[in-house]
XYZ file of N, CA, C and O in Angstrom:
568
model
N 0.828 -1.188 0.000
C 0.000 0.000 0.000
C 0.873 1.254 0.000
O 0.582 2.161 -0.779
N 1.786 1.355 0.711
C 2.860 2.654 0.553
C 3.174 2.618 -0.448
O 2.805 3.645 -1.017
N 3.947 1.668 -1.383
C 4.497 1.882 -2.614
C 3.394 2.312 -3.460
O 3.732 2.697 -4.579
N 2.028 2.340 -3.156
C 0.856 3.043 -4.137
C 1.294 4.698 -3.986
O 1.782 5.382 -4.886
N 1.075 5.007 -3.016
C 1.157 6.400 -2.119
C 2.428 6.807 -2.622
O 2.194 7.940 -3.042
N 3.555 6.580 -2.819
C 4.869 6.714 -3.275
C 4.568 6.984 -5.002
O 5.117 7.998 -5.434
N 3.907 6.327 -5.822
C 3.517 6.420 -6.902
C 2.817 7.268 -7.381
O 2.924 7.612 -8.559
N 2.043 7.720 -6.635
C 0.827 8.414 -6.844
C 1.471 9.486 -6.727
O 1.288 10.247 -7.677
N 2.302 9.938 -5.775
C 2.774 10.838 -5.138
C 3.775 11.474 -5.697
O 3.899 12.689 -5.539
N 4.845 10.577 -6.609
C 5.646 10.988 -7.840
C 5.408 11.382 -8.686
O 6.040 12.280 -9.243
N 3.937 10.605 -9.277
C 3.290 11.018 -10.457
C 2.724 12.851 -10.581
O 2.812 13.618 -11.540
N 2.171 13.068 -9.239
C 1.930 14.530 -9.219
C 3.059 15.666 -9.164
O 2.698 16.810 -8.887
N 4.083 15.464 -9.354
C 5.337 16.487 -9.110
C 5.439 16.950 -10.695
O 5.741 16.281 -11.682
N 5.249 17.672 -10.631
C 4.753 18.135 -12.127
C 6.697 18.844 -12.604
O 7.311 19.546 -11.801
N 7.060 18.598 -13.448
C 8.610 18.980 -13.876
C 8.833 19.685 -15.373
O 9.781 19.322 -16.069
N 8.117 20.478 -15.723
C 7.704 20.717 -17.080
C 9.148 21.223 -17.976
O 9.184 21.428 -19.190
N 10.255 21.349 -17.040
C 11.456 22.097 -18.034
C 12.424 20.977 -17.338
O 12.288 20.425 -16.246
N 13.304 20.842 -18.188
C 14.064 20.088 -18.448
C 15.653 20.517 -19.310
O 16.007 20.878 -20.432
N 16.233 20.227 -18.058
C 17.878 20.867 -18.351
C 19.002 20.067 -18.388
O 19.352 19.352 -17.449
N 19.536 20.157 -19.367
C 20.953 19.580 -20.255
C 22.032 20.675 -20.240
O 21.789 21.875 -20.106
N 23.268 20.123 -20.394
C 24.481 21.296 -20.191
C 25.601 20.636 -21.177
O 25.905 19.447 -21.276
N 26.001 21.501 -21.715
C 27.798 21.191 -22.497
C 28.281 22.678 -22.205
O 27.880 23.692 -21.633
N 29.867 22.014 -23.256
C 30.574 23.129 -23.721
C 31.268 22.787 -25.011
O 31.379 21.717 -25.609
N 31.784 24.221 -25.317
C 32.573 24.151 -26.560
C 33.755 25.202 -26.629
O 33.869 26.426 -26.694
N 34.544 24.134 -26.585
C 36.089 25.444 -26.539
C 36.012 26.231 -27.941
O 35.581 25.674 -28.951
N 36.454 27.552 -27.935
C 36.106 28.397 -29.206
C 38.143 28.702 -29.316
O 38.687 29.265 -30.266
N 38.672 28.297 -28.416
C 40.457 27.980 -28.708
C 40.769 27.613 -27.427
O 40.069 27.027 -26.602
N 42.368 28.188 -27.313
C 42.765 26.983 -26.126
C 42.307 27.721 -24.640
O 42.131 26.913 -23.728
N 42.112 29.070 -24.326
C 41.718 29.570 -23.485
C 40.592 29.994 -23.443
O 40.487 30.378 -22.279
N 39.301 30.259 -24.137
C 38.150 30.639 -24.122
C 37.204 29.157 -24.720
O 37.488 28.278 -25.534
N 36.054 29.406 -23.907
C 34.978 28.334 -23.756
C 33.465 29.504 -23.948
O 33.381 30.731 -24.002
N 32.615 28.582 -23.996
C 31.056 28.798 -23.566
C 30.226 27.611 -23.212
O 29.854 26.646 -23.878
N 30.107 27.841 -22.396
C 28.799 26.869 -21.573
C 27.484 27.019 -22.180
O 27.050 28.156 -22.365
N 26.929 26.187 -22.447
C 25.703 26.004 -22.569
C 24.397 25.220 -21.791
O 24.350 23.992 -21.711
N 23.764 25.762 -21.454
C 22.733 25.795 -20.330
C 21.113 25.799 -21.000
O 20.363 26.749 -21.225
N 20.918 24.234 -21.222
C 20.064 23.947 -22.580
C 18.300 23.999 -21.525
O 18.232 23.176 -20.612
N 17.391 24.691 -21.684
C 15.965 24.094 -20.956
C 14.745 23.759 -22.291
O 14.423 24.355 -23.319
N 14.467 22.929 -21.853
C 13.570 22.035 -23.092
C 12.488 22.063 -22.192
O 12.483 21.589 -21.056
N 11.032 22.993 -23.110
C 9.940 23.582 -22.263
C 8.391 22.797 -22.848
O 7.954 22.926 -23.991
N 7.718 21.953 -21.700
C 7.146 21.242 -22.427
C 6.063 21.912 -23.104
O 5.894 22.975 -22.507
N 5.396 21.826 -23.885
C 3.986 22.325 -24.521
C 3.432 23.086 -23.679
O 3.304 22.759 -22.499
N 3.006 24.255 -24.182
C 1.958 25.067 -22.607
C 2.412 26.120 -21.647
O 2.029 27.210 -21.222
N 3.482 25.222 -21.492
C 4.154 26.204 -20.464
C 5.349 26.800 -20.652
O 6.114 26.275 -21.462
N 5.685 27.786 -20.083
C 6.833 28.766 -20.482
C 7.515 29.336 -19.272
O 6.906 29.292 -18.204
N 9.045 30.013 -19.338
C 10.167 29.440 -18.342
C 10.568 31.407 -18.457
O 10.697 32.040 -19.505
N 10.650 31.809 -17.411
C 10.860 33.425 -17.662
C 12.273 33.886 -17.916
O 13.292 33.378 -17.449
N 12.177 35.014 -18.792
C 13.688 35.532 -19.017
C 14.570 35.748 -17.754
O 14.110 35.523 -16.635
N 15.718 36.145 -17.925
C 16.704 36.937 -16.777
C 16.342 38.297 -16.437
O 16.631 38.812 -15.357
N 15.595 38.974 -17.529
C 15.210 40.441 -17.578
C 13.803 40.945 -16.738
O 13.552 42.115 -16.449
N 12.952 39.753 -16.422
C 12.078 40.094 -15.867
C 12.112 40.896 -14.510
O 12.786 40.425 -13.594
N 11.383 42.158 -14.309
C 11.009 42.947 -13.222
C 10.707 42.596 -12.098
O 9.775 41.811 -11.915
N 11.526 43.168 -10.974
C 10.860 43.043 -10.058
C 8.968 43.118 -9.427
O 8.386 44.141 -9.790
N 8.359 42.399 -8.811
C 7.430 42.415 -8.775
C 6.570 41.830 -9.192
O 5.371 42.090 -9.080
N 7.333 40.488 -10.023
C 6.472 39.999 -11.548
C 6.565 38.120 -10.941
O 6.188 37.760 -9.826
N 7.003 37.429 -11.739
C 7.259 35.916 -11.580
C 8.987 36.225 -11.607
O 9.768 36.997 -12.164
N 9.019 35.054 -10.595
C 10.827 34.880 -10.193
C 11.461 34.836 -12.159
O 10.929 34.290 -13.125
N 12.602 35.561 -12.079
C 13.599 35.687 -13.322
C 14.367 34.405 -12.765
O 14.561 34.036 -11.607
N 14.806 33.755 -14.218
C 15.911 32.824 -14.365
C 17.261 33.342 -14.022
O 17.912 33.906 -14.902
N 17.704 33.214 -12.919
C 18.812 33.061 -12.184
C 20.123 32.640 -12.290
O 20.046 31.812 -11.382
N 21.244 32.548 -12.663
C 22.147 31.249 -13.127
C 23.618 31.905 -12.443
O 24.419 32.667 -12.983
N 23.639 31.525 -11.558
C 25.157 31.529 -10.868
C 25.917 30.430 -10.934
O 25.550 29.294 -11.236
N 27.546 30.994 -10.492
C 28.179 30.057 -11.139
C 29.113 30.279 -9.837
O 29.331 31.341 -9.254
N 29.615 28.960 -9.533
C 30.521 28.843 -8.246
C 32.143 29.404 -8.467
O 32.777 29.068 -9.467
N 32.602 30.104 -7.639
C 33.902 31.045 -7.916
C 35.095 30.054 -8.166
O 35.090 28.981 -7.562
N 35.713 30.241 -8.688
C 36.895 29.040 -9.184
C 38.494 29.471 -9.499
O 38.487 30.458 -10.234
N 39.812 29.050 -9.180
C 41.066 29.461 -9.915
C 41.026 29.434 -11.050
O 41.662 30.250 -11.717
N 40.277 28.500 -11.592
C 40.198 27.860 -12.956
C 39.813 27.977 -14.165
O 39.893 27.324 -15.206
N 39.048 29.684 -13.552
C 38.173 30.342 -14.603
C 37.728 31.790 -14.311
O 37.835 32.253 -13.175
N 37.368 32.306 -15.055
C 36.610 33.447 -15.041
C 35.435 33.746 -16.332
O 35.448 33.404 -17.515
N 34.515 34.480 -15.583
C 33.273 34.702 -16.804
C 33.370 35.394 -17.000
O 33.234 36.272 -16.149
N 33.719 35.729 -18.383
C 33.275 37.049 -19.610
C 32.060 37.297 -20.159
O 31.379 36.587 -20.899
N 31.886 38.244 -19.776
C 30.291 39.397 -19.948
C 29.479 38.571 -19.155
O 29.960 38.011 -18.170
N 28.405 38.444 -19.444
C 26.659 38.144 -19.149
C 26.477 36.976 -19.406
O 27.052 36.456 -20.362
N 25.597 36.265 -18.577
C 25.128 35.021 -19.595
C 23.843 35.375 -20.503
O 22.814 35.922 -20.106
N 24.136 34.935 -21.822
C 23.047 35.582 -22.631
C 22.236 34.644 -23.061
O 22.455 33.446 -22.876
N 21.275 35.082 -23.642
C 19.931 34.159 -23.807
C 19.134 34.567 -24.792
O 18.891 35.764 -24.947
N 18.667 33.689 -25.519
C 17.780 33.995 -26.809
C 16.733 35.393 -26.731
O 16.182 35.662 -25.663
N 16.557 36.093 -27.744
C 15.051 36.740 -27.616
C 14.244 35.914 -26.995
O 14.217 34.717 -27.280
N 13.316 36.574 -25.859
C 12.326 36.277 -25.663
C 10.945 36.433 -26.290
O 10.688 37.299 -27.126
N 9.925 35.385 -25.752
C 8.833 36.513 -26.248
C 8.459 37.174 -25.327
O 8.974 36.896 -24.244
N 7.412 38.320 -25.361
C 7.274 39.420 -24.677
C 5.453 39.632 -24.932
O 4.915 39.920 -26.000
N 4.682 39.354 -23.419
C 3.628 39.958 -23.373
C 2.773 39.915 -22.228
O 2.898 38.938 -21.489
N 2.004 40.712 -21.968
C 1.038 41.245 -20.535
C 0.608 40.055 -20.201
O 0.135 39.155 -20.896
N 0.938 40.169 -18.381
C 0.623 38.827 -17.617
C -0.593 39.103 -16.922
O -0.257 39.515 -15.811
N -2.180 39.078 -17.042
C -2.953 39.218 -16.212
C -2.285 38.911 -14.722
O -2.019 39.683 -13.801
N -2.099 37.289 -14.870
C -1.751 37.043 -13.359
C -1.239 37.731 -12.854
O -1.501 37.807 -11.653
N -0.352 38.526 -13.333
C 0.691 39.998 -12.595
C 0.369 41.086 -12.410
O 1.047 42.102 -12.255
N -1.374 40.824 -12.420
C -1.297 42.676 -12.606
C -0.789 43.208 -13.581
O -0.096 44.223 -13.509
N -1.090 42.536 -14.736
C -0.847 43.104 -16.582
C 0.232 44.023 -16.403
O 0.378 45.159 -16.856
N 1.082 43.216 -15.540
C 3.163 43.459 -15.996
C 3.571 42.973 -17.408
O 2.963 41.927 -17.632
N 4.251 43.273 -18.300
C 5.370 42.817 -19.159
C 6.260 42.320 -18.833
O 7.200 42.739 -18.157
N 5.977 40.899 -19.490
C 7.318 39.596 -19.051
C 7.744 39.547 -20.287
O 7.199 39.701 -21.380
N 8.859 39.296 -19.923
C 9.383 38.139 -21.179
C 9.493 36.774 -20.736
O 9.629 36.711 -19.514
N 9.474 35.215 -21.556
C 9.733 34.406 -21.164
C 10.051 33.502 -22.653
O 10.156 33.934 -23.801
N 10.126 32.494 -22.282
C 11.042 31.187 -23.628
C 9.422 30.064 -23.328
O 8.819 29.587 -22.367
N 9.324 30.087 -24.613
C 8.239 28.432 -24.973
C 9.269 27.626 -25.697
O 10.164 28.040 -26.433
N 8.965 26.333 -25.336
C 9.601 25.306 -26.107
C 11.400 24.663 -25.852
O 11.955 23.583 -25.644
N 11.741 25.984 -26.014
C 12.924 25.773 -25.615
C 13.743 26.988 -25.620
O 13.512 27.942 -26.363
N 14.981 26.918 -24.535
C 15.935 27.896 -24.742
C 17.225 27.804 -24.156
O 17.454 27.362 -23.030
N 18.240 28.335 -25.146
C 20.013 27.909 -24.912
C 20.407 29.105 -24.234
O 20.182 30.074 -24.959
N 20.995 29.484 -22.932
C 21.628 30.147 -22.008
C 23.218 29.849 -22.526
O 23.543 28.681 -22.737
N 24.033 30.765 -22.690
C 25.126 30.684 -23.283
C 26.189 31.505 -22.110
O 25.996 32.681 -21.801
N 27.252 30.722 -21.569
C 28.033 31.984 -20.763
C 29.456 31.480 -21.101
O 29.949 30.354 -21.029
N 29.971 32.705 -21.502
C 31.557 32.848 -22.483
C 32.674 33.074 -20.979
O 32.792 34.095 -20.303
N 33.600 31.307 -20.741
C 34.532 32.080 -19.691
C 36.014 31.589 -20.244
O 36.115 30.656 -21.040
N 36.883 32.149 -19.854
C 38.297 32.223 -20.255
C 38.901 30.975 -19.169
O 38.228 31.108 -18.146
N 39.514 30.263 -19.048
C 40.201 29.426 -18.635
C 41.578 30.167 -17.873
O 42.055 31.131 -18.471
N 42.103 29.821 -16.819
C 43.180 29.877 -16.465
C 44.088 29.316 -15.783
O 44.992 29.716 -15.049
N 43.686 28.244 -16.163
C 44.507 26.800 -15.771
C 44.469 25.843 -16.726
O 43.604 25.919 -17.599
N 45.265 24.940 -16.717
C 44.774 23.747 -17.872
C 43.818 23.124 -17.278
O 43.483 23.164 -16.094
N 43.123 22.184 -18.688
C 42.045 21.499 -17.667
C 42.520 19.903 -17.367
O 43.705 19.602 -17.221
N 41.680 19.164 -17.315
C 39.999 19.402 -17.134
C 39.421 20.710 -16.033
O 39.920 20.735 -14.908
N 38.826 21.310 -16.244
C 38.237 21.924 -15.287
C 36.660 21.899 -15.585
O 36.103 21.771 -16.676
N 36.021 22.079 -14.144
C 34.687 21.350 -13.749
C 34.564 22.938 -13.429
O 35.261 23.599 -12.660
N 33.386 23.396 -14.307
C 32.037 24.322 -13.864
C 31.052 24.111 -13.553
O 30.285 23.445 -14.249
N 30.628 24.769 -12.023
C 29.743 24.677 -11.272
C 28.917 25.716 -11.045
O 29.354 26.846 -10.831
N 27.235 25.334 -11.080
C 26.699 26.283 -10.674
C 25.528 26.110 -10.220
O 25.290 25.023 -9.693
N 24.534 27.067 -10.290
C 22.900 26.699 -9.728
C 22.165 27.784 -11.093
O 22.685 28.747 -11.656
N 20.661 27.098 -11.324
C 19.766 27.869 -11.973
C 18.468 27.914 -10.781
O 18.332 27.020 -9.946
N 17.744 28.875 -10.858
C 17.118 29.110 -10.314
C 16.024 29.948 -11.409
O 16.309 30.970 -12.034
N 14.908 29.322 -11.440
C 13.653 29.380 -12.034
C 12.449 29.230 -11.926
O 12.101 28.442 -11.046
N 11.395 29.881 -12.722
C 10.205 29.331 -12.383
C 9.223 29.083 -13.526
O 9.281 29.962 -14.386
N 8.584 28.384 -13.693
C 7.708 28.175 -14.782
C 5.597 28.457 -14.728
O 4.890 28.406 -13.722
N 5.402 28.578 -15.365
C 3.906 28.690 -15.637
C 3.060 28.490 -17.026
O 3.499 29.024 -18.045
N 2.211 27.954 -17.062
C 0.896 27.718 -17.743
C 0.251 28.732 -17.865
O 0.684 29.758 -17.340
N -0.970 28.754 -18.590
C -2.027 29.708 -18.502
C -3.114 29.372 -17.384
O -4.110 30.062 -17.168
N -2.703 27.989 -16.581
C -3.785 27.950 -15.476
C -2.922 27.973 -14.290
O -3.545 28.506 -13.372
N -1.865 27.651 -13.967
C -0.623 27.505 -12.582
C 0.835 27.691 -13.304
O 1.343 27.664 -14.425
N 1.219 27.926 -11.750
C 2.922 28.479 -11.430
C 3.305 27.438 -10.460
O 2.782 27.389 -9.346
N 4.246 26.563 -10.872
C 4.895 26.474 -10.439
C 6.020 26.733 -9.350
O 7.071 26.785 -9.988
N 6.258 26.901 -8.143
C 7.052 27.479 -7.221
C 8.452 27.015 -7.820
O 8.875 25.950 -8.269
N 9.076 28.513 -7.593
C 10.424 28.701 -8.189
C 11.142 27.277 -7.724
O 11.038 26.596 -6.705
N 11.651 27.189 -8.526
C 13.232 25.748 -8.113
C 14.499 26.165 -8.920
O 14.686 26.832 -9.937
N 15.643 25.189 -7.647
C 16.513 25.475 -7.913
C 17.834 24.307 -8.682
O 18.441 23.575 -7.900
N 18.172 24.239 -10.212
C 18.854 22.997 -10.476
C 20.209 23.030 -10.382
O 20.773 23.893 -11.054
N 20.930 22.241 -9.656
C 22.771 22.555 -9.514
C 23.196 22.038 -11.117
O 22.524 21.239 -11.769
N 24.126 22.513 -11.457
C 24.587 21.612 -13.165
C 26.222 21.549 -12.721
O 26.615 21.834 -11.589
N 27.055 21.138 -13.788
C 28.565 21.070 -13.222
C 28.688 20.385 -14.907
O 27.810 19.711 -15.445
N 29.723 20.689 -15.381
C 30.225 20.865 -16.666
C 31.603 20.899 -16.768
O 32.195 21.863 -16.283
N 32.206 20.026 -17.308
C 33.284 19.662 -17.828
C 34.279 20.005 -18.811
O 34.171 19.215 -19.749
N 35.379 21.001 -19.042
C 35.612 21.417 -19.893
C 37.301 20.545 -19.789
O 38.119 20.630 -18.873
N 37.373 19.949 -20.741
C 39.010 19.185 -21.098
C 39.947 19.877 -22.443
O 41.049 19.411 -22.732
């Protein structure tokens, strides 16, 4: 009977985005990470740019390291862009379907070196939100 309750209970954890990570050396000292979210039908995953006051912005820190440093921003596709009743008809931006987070860092050590970090996000439907979560990733650059 527990293992029903355990089932049942998994089955409702609703996980609608879904995150993958690489990299690609662009020469021997510069890289970019890629920070892949695959958004299921329906629902949509908010930009970095979103306003205070609105649905939690996508978040993406990265753990401090000898081994590296990040150049500029992590950047991210156009969004789309439009009035959220639920918000009190704020302007969001957010990603359907899918979207590649890109962050350009310079190396300063040989590798392998292991990048670490956290995303922090939140997702919504046109009927529920999701409470923000947070995914650790760690990435491998040789």
């Amino acid at each position: 009977m527990l293992c029903c309750f355990a089932c049942i209970a998994k089955a409702q954890i609703l996980t609608p985005v879904k995150w993958s990570f690489g990299e690609k050396m662009l020469n021997k000292t510069d890289a970019v990470i890629f920070l892949k979210a695959t958004i299921d039908d329906d629902w949509h995953l908010y930009s970095q740019t979103v306003p205070n006051g609105g649905p939690t912005k996508t978040t993406i820190t990265f753990e401090p390291s000898k081994g590296y440093i990040l150049v500029g921003n992590t950047l991210e596709p156009k969004p789309l862009t439009r009035i959220e009743k639920v918000f009190d008809g704020m302007t969001v931006s957010f990603f359907e379907n899918s979207a590649i987070f890109q962050q350009k860092v310079k190396l300063k050590t040989a590798g392998p070196i292991t990048i670490k970090g956290n995303i922090e996000f939140m997702t919504c439907d046109d009927h529920q939100c999701i409470p923000p979560a947070t995914v650790p990733f760690s990435v491998i650059i040789k």
